[in-house]
């Protein structure tokens, strides 16, 4: 794909390929925003507002217009656009010239039913927001069933209410969505030839099944031979492939192989749990580091750029899978324990604190920081009271209750702060 440099003077026009309802807007925020982020949703709605009154097509705009409206850099706009393209909300066309031109086509979000049945978006949403929030969303979107057995349907039909008349046929705009576009190396001929005909029904691998296989291969990093094994284990008595069984087998294999859900330790704090941008204080910037760094990258920074040990990665996975702690909370916990425990990640020590934070319902970096500080002070007070003497305070992270903006912080604290902010 051609590398294109985006410039403020570059022109664009928006073309509407669909219909956007109020329900679509709610789906954008509830279902898509945890995946693509608020910047992408803002860009989508801004492009929508650029359309004419009939919501068909916009006039020419420059990208400086978007920079002014969104208060965002060109790089940020490009990243937001690419996220929209990735989830099927937008297509982009480019024409080179003295002033480059773009056409942005807008497409509808999936309906809630389509979204929750999409094998990729569904799993990515689950991984981004966690089980509790995911189950809440599914419950919110469930169909309302009312018992109508004692009622009679008296709804009028069209011809009972209106007389027939000759009217011109008007071509109405239709709602359009885009499928996710995934390049795949799965060899379906090899799959079919690897499973005897008497076992696999010839019609089992149809278009929809191929889409599912490609999606699962993408999510769980599966090659053709491994997919053959999983398909064989998912066949029913009629030689068909049970879709739910195939999903479960792929998921179980991935967890067995890696001990974790896909990309879990590599994801950052969900957008809806991040603090509002704009806090430029040192403590605010530290929170930003915790929120915008994956636990893997944060731990890697503590190894001074080297890959973390397998033992420490398993510990991260336990925190994020078994205890379901959010990425920013895990980062705070890592930073806190390493400082308090002489730069060692003791499993028992980490589990004790993590269990307490889980029971306390800690979900954000700030909540974790506040609770760590509170518990440290409580423990110090109890120790001093028990021993009837002032115990020397153990080292604590630089983000503890201190005015980080003052110039009197020690050289050691200044160095720790610098290292933390450059992650």
Tab-separated table of C-alpha atoms in Angstrom:
chain	number	residue	atom	x	y	z
A	1	UNK	CA	0.000	0.000	0.000
A	2	UNK	CA	1.284	3.440	-0.964
A	3	UNK	CA	2.640	5.583	1.867
A	4	UNK	CA	0.813	8.927	1.833
A	5	UNK	CA	1.799	12.000	3.835
A	6	UNK	CA	-1.244	13.882	5.110
A	7	UNK	CA	-1.009	17.698	4.926
A	8	UNK	CA	-3.284	20.423	6.360
A	9	UNK	CA	-4.035	21.770	2.852
A	10	UNK	CA	-5.119	18.361	1.544
A	11	UNK	CA	-8.786	18.443	0.515
A	12	UNK	CA	-11.481	15.934	1.325
A	13	UNK	CA	-15.129	15.366	0.555
A	14	UNK	CA	-17.496	13.182	2.612
A	15	UNK	CA	-19.888	10.795	0.850
A	16	UNK	CA	-22.711	9.200	2.794
A	17	UNK	CA	-23.321	5.563	1.886
A	18	UNK	CA	-25.906	4.837	4.536
A	19	UNK	CA	-28.406	6.044	7.148
A	20	UNK	CA	-27.353	6.994	10.685
A	21	UNK	CA	-30.016	6.672	13.390
A	22	UNK	CA	-29.972	7.726	17.028
A	23	UNK	CA	-29.573	4.055	17.949
A	24	UNK	CA	-26.497	3.917	15.696
A	25	UNK	CA	-24.993	6.823	17.624
A	26	UNK	CA	-25.543	4.987	20.916
A	27	UNK	CA	-23.969	1.858	19.440
A	28	UNK	CA	-20.967	3.925	18.387
A	29	UNK	CA	-20.379	5.032	21.969
A	30	UNK	CA	-21.336	1.836	23.799
A	31	UNK	CA	-19.867	-0.786	21.458
A	32	UNK	CA	-17.280	0.841	19.184
A	33	UNK	CA	-15.697	3.515	21.386
A	34	UNK	CA	-14.094	1.033	23.843
A	35	UNK	CA	-12.348	-0.492	20.813
A	36	UNK	CA	-11.424	2.471	18.594
A	37	UNK	CA	-11.324	5.270	21.188
A	38	UNK	CA	-13.108	8.590	21.574
A	39	UNK	CA	-10.975	10.333	18.931
A	40	UNK	CA	-12.202	7.999	16.188
A	41	UNK	CA	-15.834	8.382	17.245
A	42	UNK	CA	-15.411	12.172	17.292
A	43	UNK	CA	-13.910	12.088	13.793
A	44	UNK	CA	-16.789	9.927	12.502
A	45	UNK	CA	-19.447	12.275	13.909
A	46	UNK	CA	-17.542	15.353	12.679
A	47	UNK	CA	-17.390	13.971	9.142
A	48	UNK	CA	-21.105	13.227	9.422
A	49	UNK	CA	-21.779	16.841	10.411
A	50	UNK	CA	-19.841	17.976	7.312
A	51	UNK	CA	-22.559	16.523	5.063
A	52	UNK	CA	-25.094	18.761	3.350
A	53	UNK	CA	-28.685	19.155	4.571
A	54	UNK	CA	-29.804	16.045	2.706
A	55	UNK	CA	-26.921	14.130	4.276
A	56	UNK	CA	-25.703	12.952	0.887
A	57	UNK	CA	-22.368	14.631	0.241
A	58	UNK	CA	-20.266	17.432	1.669
A	59	UNK	CA	-18.575	20.335	-0.022
A	60	UNK	CA	-14.777	20.384	-0.234
A	61	UNK	CA	-12.967	20.805	3.081
A	62	UNK	CA	-9.286	20.936	3.995
A	63	UNK	CA	-7.789	18.838	6.747
A	64	UNK	CA	-6.996	22.058	8.564
A	65	UNK	CA	-10.767	22.209	9.144
A	66	UNK	CA	-10.615	18.879	10.980
A	67	UNK	CA	-7.570	19.989	12.983
A	68	UNK	CA	-9.460	23.091	14.127
A	69	UNK	CA	-12.684	21.259	14.993
A	70	UNK	CA	-11.125	18.256	16.730
A	71	UNK	CA	-8.173	20.126	18.304
A	72	UNK	CA	-6.067	17.247	17.069
A	73	UNK	CA	-2.830	16.787	15.133
A	74	UNK	CA	-2.763	15.392	11.600
A	75	UNK	CA	-1.146	12.217	12.930
A	76	UNK	CA	-3.974	11.854	15.445
A	77	UNK	CA	-6.564	12.377	12.687
A	78	UNK	CA	-4.860	9.766	10.513
A	79	UNK	CA	-4.772	7.222	13.369
A	80	UNK	CA	-8.432	7.891	14.166
A	81	UNK	CA	-9.353	7.460	10.483
A	82	UNK	CA	-7.454	4.184	10.193
A	83	UNK	CA	-9.269	2.838	13.259
A	84	UNK	CA	-12.606	3.693	11.601
A	85	UNK	CA	-11.475	1.918	8.436
A	86	UNK	CA	-10.383	-1.138	10.412
A	87	UNK	CA	-13.813	-1.677	12.011
A	88	UNK	CA	-15.770	-1.073	8.811
A	89	UNK	CA	-17.180	2.400	9.516
A	90	UNK	CA	-15.354	4.156	6.708
A	91	UNK	CA	-13.611	3.732	3.341
A	92	UNK	CA	-10.948	6.124	2.091
A	93	UNK	CA	-9.977	6.958	-1.500
A	94	UNK	CA	-6.921	9.036	-2.418
A	95	UNK	CA	-5.979	11.066	-5.504
A	96	UNK	CA	-2.559	12.626	-5.873
A	97	UNK	CA	-2.171	16.124	-7.280
A	98	UNK	CA	-0.708	19.564	-6.593
A	99	UNK	CA	-3.096	19.448	-3.656
A	100	UNK	CA	-3.968	15.868	-2.695
A	101	UNK	CA	-7.640	14.910	-2.522
A	102	UNK	CA	-9.488	12.345	-0.411
A	103	UNK	CA	-12.977	10.871	-0.534
A	104	UNK	CA	-14.293	9.607	2.812
A	105	UNK	CA	-17.234	7.196	2.538
A	106	UNK	CA	-19.250	6.712	5.727
A	107	UNK	CA	-20.965	3.432	6.601
A	108	UNK	CA	-23.339	2.438	9.398
A	109	UNK	CA	-22.232	0.781	12.619
A	110	UNK	CA	-23.421	-2.790	13.016
A	111	UNK	CA	-26.647	-3.305	14.912
A	112	UNK	CA	-26.206	-4.593	18.471
A	113	UNK	CA	-27.249	-8.088	17.387
A	114	UNK	CA	-24.776	-8.082	14.473
A	115	UNK	CA	-22.029	-6.713	16.722
A	116	UNK	CA	-22.421	-9.310	19.479
A	117	UNK	CA	-22.450	-12.060	16.848
A	118	UNK	CA	-19.340	-10.748	15.113
A	119	UNK	CA	-16.525	-13.144	16.104
A	120	UNK	CA	-13.841	-10.444	16.111
A	121	UNK	CA	-15.497	-7.255	17.375
A	122	UNK	CA	-17.336	-9.222	20.042
A	123	UNK	CA	-14.122	-10.701	21.486
A	124	UNK	CA	-12.161	-7.446	21.224
A	125	UNK	CA	-14.932	-5.598	23.097
A	126	UNK	CA	-14.938	-8.282	25.804
A	127	UNK	CA	-11.166	-8.060	26.208
A	128	UNK	CA	-11.228	-4.258	26.325
A	129	UNK	CA	-13.974	-3.684	28.886
A	130	UNK	CA	-13.954	-6.871	30.968
A	131	UNK	CA	-16.634	-9.401	31.826
A	132	UNK	CA	-18.724	-7.221	34.166
A	133	UNK	CA	-19.113	-4.296	31.759
A	134	UNK	CA	-19.556	-6.675	28.813
A	135	UNK	CA	-22.403	-8.543	30.535
A	136	UNK	CA	-24.016	-5.214	31.460
A	137	UNK	CA	-23.988	-4.137	27.800
A	138	UNK	CA	-25.431	-7.451	26.608
A	139	UNK	CA	-28.173	-7.151	29.217
A	140	UNK	CA	-28.891	-3.564	28.143
A	141	UNK	CA	-29.272	-4.643	24.510
A	142	UNK	CA	-31.370	-7.728	25.179
A	143	UNK	CA	-34.756	-7.997	23.506
A	144	UNK	CA	-37.799	-7.152	25.626
A	145	UNK	CA	-40.275	-10.036	25.646
A	146	UNK	CA	-43.822	-9.329	26.814
A	147	UNK	CA	-46.329	-12.094	27.476
A	148	UNK	CA	-49.117	-11.471	24.951
A	149	UNK	CA	-51.012	-14.753	25.309
A	150	UNK	CA	-54.090	-13.001	26.792
A	151	UNK	CA	-54.094	-10.252	24.127
A	152	UNK	CA	-55.579	-10.131	20.629
A	153	UNK	CA	-53.679	-8.629	17.707
A	154	UNK	CA	-55.913	-5.872	16.242
A	155	UNK	CA	-53.221	-4.178	14.123
A	156	UNK	CA	-54.586	-2.817	10.848
A	157	UNK	CA	-52.959	-3.701	7.532
A	158	UNK	CA	-51.969	-1.084	4.958
A	159	UNK	CA	-54.807	-1.846	2.541
A	160	UNK	CA	-57.364	-1.768	5.382
A	161	UNK	CA	-56.323	1.790	6.260
A	162	UNK	CA	-55.418	3.410	2.917
A	163	UNK	CA	-56.870	3.250	-0.577
A	164	UNK	CA	-54.663	2.084	-3.422
A	165	UNK	CA	-53.301	4.854	-5.639
A	166	UNK	CA	-50.798	5.191	-8.450
A	167	UNK	CA	-47.576	6.687	-7.086
A	168	UNK	CA	-44.119	7.058	-8.656
A	169	UNK	CA	-41.462	4.678	-7.330
A	170	UNK	CA	-38.828	6.551	-5.346
A	171	UNK	CA	-35.472	4.903	-4.851
A	172	UNK	CA	-34.729	5.195	-1.152
A	173	UNK	CA	-31.266	5.280	0.345
A	174	UNK	CA	-30.385	1.998	2.045
A	175	UNK	CA	-28.455	1.279	5.189
A	176	UNK	CA	-25.000	-0.064	4.325
A	177	UNK	CA	-22.336	-1.652	6.493
A	178	UNK	CA	-18.833	-2.812	5.600
A	179	UNK	CA	-17.433	-6.267	6.421
A	180	UNK	CA	-14.112	-6.440	8.258
A	181	UNK	CA	-11.355	-6.909	5.686
A	182	UNK	CA	-8.784	-9.485	6.833
A	183	UNK	CA	-5.989	-10.938	4.727
A	184	UNK	CA	-5.678	-14.661	5.483
A	185	UNK	CA	-3.158	-17.422	4.730
A	186	UNK	CA	-5.652	-20.177	5.515
A	187	UNK	CA	-5.590	-22.823	2.761
A	188	UNK	CA	-9.141	-24.141	2.469
A	189	UNK	CA	-8.155	-26.707	-0.189
A	190	UNK	CA	-5.690	-28.177	2.307
A	191	UNK	CA	-8.363	-28.233	5.020
A	192	UNK	CA	-10.805	-30.101	2.794
A	193	UNK	CA	-8.191	-32.569	1.531
A	194	UNK	CA	-6.916	-33.231	5.073
A	195	UNK	CA	-10.292	-34.443	6.373
A	196	UNK	CA	-11.771	-37.576	4.756
A	197	UNK	CA	-14.987	-37.033	2.810
A	198	UNK	CA	-16.834	-39.576	4.900
A	199	UNK	CA	-16.162	-37.443	7.976
A	200	UNK	CA	-16.556	-33.896	6.613
A	201	UNK	CA	-19.700	-32.927	4.729
A	202	UNK	CA	-18.842	-31.259	1.391
A	203	UNK	CA	-21.212	-28.383	2.163
A	204	UNK	CA	-19.819	-27.790	5.651
A	205	UNK	CA	-17.236	-25.204	4.578
A	206	UNK	CA	-19.521	-22.622	2.997
A	207	UNK	CA	-18.998	-18.864	2.721
A	208	UNK	CA	-20.081	-18.118	6.300
A	209	UNK	CA	-17.966	-20.931	7.710
A	210	UNK	CA	-14.942	-19.674	5.768
A	211	UNK	CA	-15.465	-16.214	7.287
A	212	UNK	CA	-15.605	-17.730	10.784
A	213	UNK	CA	-12.450	-19.801	10.189
A	214	UNK	CA	-10.564	-16.742	8.891
A	215	UNK	CA	-11.729	-14.665	11.863
A	216	UNK	CA	-10.732	-17.314	14.400
A	217	UNK	CA	-7.357	-17.774	12.720
A	218	UNK	CA	-6.785	-14.018	12.970
A	219	UNK	CA	-7.878	-13.718	16.616
A	220	UNK	CA	-6.026	-16.764	17.927
A	221	UNK	CA	-3.025	-16.764	15.553
A	222	UNK	CA	-3.783	-20.182	14.022
A	223	UNK	CA	-2.265	-21.700	10.886
A	224	UNK	CA	-4.000	-24.082	8.456
A	225	UNK	CA	-2.743	-27.315	10.046
A	226	UNK	CA	-3.819	-26.288	13.539
A	227	UNK	CA	-7.188	-25.234	12.136
A	228	UNK	CA	-7.602	-28.710	10.615
A	229	UNK	CA	-7.160	-30.243	14.096
A	230	UNK	CA	-9.703	-27.877	15.646
A	231	UNK	CA	-12.227	-28.474	12.853
A	232	UNK	CA	-11.935	-32.262	13.247
A	233	UNK	CA	-12.670	-31.855	16.956
A	234	UNK	CA	-15.707	-29.680	16.169
A	235	UNK	CA	-17.539	-31.952	13.726
A	236	UNK	CA	-21.051	-33.147	14.529
A	237	UNK	CA	-22.644	-36.483	13.636
A	238	UNK	CA	-23.788	-35.152	10.231
A	239	UNK	CA	-20.302	-34.103	9.181
A	240	UNK	CA	-21.016	-30.435	9.739
A	241	UNK	CA	-18.852	-28.036	11.725
A	242	UNK	CA	-20.441	-26.838	14.977
A	243	UNK	CA	-19.720	-23.113	15.046
A	244	UNK	CA	-19.890	-22.704	18.839
A	245	UNK	CA	-17.725	-25.777	19.426
A	246	UNK	CA	-15.139	-24.478	16.957
A	247	UNK	CA	-15.051	-21.110	18.749
A	248	UNK	CA	-14.589	-22.810	22.139
A	249	UNK	CA	-11.903	-25.169	20.847
A	250	UNK	CA	-9.940	-22.281	19.312
A	251	UNK	CA	-10.171	-20.298	22.523
A	252	UNK	CA	-9.152	-23.262	24.702
A	253	UNK	CA	-6.187	-24.041	22.446
A	254	UNK	CA	-4.933	-20.469	22.610
A	255	UNK	CA	-5.250	-20.372	26.395
A	256	UNK	CA	-3.480	-23.728	26.705
A	257	UNK	CA	-0.674	-22.619	24.384
A	258	UNK	CA	-0.057	-19.185	25.865
A	259	UNK	CA	-1.769	-19.233	29.240
A	260	UNK	CA	-3.662	-16.065	28.401
A	261	UNK	CA	-6.364	-14.530	26.276
A	262	UNK	CA	-5.149	-13.042	22.980
A	263	UNK	CA	-3.174	-9.808	23.347
A	264	UNK	CA	-4.402	-9.310	26.914
A	265	UNK	CA	-1.094	-8.193	28.443
A	266	UNK	CA	-0.458	-5.968	25.420
A	267	UNK	CA	-3.575	-3.821	25.664
A	268	UNK	CA	-3.906	-0.491	27.431
A	269	UNK	CA	-6.573	0.950	29.694
A	270	UNK	CA	-10.025	1.114	28.027
A	271	UNK	CA	-10.835	4.645	26.861
A	272	UNK	CA	-13.943	4.956	29.038
A	273	UNK	CA	-11.837	4.370	32.189
A	274	UNK	CA	-9.153	6.929	31.336
A	275	UNK	CA	-9.025	10.342	32.995
A	276	UNK	CA	-9.972	13.371	30.861
A	277	UNK	CA	-7.036	14.794	28.925
A	278	UNK	CA	-5.617	18.178	29.827
A	279	UNK	CA	-4.017	17.554	33.232
A	280	UNK	CA	-0.409	18.614	32.610
A	281	UNK	CA	0.684	18.356	36.241
A	282	UNK	CA	3.383	15.801	36.965
A	283	UNK	CA	0.928	13.543	38.766
A	284	UNK	CA	-1.498	13.868	35.852
A	285	UNK	CA	1.258	12.923	33.426
A	286	UNK	CA	2.154	9.893	35.567
A	287	UNK	CA	-1.487	8.761	35.445
A	288	UNK	CA	-1.312	9.210	31.675
A	289	UNK	CA	1.688	6.846	31.540
A	290	UNK	CA	-0.171	4.205	33.552
A	291	UNK	CA	-3.244	4.536	31.299
A	292	UNK	CA	-1.546	4.587	27.904
A	293	UNK	CA	1.084	1.878	28.433
A	294	UNK	CA	0.345	-1.834	28.255
A	295	UNK	CA	1.430	-3.925	31.297
A	296	UNK	CA	3.879	-5.775	29.043
A	297	UNK	CA	5.565	-2.542	27.884
A	298	UNK	CA	5.486	-1.090	31.401
A	299	UNK	CA	7.187	-4.163	32.852
A	300	UNK	CA	9.625	-4.176	29.929
A	301	UNK	CA	10.614	-0.599	30.825
A	302	UNK	CA	11.463	-1.830	34.317
A	303	UNK	CA	13.794	-4.336	32.638
A	304	UNK	CA	15.439	-1.351	30.892
A	305	UNK	CA	14.159	-2.459	27.492
A	306	UNK	CA	14.802	-6.208	27.829
A	307	UNK	CA	11.956	-8.715	27.558
A	308	UNK	CA	10.409	-9.655	30.924
A	309	UNK	CA	10.967	-13.174	32.242
A	310	UNK	CA	8.368	-15.886	31.614
A	311	UNK	CA	7.660	-15.974	35.351
A	312	UNK	CA	6.855	-12.268	35.489
A	313	UNK	CA	4.686	-12.516	32.352
A	314	UNK	CA	2.696	-15.339	33.971
A	315	UNK	CA	2.196	-13.050	36.946
A	316	UNK	CA	0.836	-10.329	34.643
A	317	UNK	CA	-1.508	-12.833	33.031
A	318	UNK	CA	-2.792	-13.948	36.432
A	319	UNK	CA	-3.568	-10.347	37.382
A	320	UNK	CA	-5.433	-9.671	34.138
A	321	UNK	CA	-7.171	-13.023	33.609
A	322	UNK	CA	-7.851	-14.532	37.024
A	323	UNK	CA	-8.376	-11.256	38.899
A	324	UNK	CA	-9.505	-9.260	35.849
A	325	UNK	CA	-7.603	-6.134	36.873
A	326	UNK	CA	-7.532	-3.364	34.282
A	327	UNK	CA	-4.211	-2.578	32.531
A	328	UNK	CA	-3.636	0.779	34.282
A	329	UNK	CA	-4.305	-0.824	37.675
A	330	UNK	CA	-1.766	-3.563	36.910
A	331	UNK	CA	0.810	-0.895	36.003
A	332	UNK	CA	0.276	0.941	39.298
A	333	UNK	CA	0.593	-2.371	41.156
A	334	UNK	CA	3.868	-3.221	39.375
A	335	UNK	CA	5.333	0.204	40.135
A	336	UNK	CA	4.183	0.094	43.774
A	337	UNK	CA	5.463	-3.432	44.527
A	338	UNK	CA	8.841	-2.938	42.848
A	339	UNK	CA	9.450	0.206	44.887
A	340	UNK	CA	8.256	-1.291	48.178
A	341	UNK	CA	9.801	-4.742	47.740
A	342	UNK	CA	13.390	-3.931	46.764
A	343	UNK	CA	12.716	-4.207	43.006
A	344	UNK	CA	11.323	-7.759	43.311
A	345	UNK	CA	7.939	-8.996	42.090
A	346	UNK	CA	7.165	-11.479	44.843
A	347	UNK	CA	4.141	-13.551	43.783
A	348	UNK	CA	2.639	-13.808	47.270
A	349	UNK	CA	3.100	-10.081	47.922
A	350	UNK	CA	1.588	-9.124	44.558
A	351	UNK	CA	-1.355	-11.514	45.032
A	352	UNK	CA	-2.130	-10.111	48.481
A	353	UNK	CA	-2.343	-6.522	47.251
A	354	UNK	CA	-4.068	-7.473	43.994
A	355	UNK	CA	-6.720	-9.444	45.874
A	356	UNK	CA	-7.448	-6.459	48.098
A	357	UNK	CA	-7.719	-4.100	45.112
A	358	UNK	CA	-10.028	-6.535	43.332
A	359	UNK	CA	-12.324	-6.765	46.366
A	360	UNK	CA	-12.286	-2.973	46.642
A	361	UNK	CA	-13.466	-2.710	43.029
A	362	UNK	CA	-10.460	-0.682	41.845
A	363	UNK	CA	-10.781	0.031	38.103
A	364	UNK	CA	-8.695	3.146	37.378
A	365	UNK	CA	-5.097	4.227	37.874
A	366	UNK	CA	-6.102	7.032	40.246
A	367	UNK	CA	-8.194	4.684	42.405
A	368	UNK	CA	-5.239	2.273	42.630
A	369	UNK	CA	-2.801	5.067	43.509
A	370	UNK	CA	-5.094	6.501	46.188
A	371	UNK	CA	-5.733	3.078	47.776
A	372	UNK	CA	-2.022	2.169	47.758
A	373	UNK	CA	-1.175	5.413	49.527
A	374	UNK	CA	-4.032	5.025	52.015
A	375	UNK	CA	-3.087	1.441	52.918
A	376	UNK	CA	0.591	2.359	53.248
A	377	UNK	CA	-0.207	5.145	55.732
A	378	UNK	CA	-2.596	2.864	57.629
A	379	UNK	CA	0.048	0.121	57.922
A	380	UNK	CA	2.724	2.610	59.018
A	381	UNK	CA	0.423	4.064	61.668
A	382	UNK	CA	-0.460	0.591	62.987
A	383	UNK	CA	3.214	-0.440	63.132
A	384	UNK	CA	4.202	2.714	65.013
A	385	UNK	CA	1.343	2.226	67.463
A	386	UNK	CA	2.195	-1.441	68.067
A	387	UNK	CA	5.909	-0.885	68.593
A	388	UNK	CA	5.473	2.459	70.423
A	389	UNK	CA	8.174	3.996	68.275
A	390	UNK	CA	8.489	5.687	64.929
A	391	UNK	CA	9.539	3.133	62.344
A	392	UNK	CA	11.583	4.424	59.449
A	393	UNK	CA	9.316	4.694	56.407
A	394	UNK	CA	10.096	2.233	53.614
A	395	UNK	CA	10.708	3.587	50.094
A	396	UNK	CA	7.512	4.612	48.335
A	397	UNK	CA	6.755	5.515	44.700
A	398	UNK	CA	7.354	9.092	43.615
A	399	UNK	CA	3.619	9.583	42.991
A	400	UNK	CA	2.727	9.197	46.684
A	401	UNK	CA	1.309	12.184	48.588
A	402	UNK	CA	3.850	14.795	47.590
A	403	UNK	CA	3.707	18.060	45.759
A	404	UNK	CA	5.513	16.915	42.640
A	405	UNK	CA	5.507	20.419	41.222
A	406	UNK	CA	7.827	21.791	43.903
A	407	UNK	CA	11.515	22.049	43.172
A	408	UNK	CA	12.643	20.587	46.514
A	409	UNK	CA	12.222	16.931	45.565
A	410	UNK	CA	15.377	14.866	46.029
A	411	UNK	CA	17.713	13.898	43.212
A	412	UNK	CA	16.596	10.266	43.565
A	413	UNK	CA	12.920	11.267	43.274
A	414	UNK	CA	13.674	13.474	40.290
A	415	UNK	CA	15.449	10.578	38.549
A	416	UNK	CA	12.569	8.175	39.293
A	417	UNK	CA	10.045	10.712	37.997
A	418	UNK	CA	12.059	11.248	34.811
A	419	UNK	CA	12.297	7.492	34.152
A	420	UNK	CA	8.563	7.039	34.745
A	421	UNK	CA	7.503	9.882	32.457
A	422	UNK	CA	9.665	8.719	29.552
A	423	UNK	CA	7.979	5.283	29.297
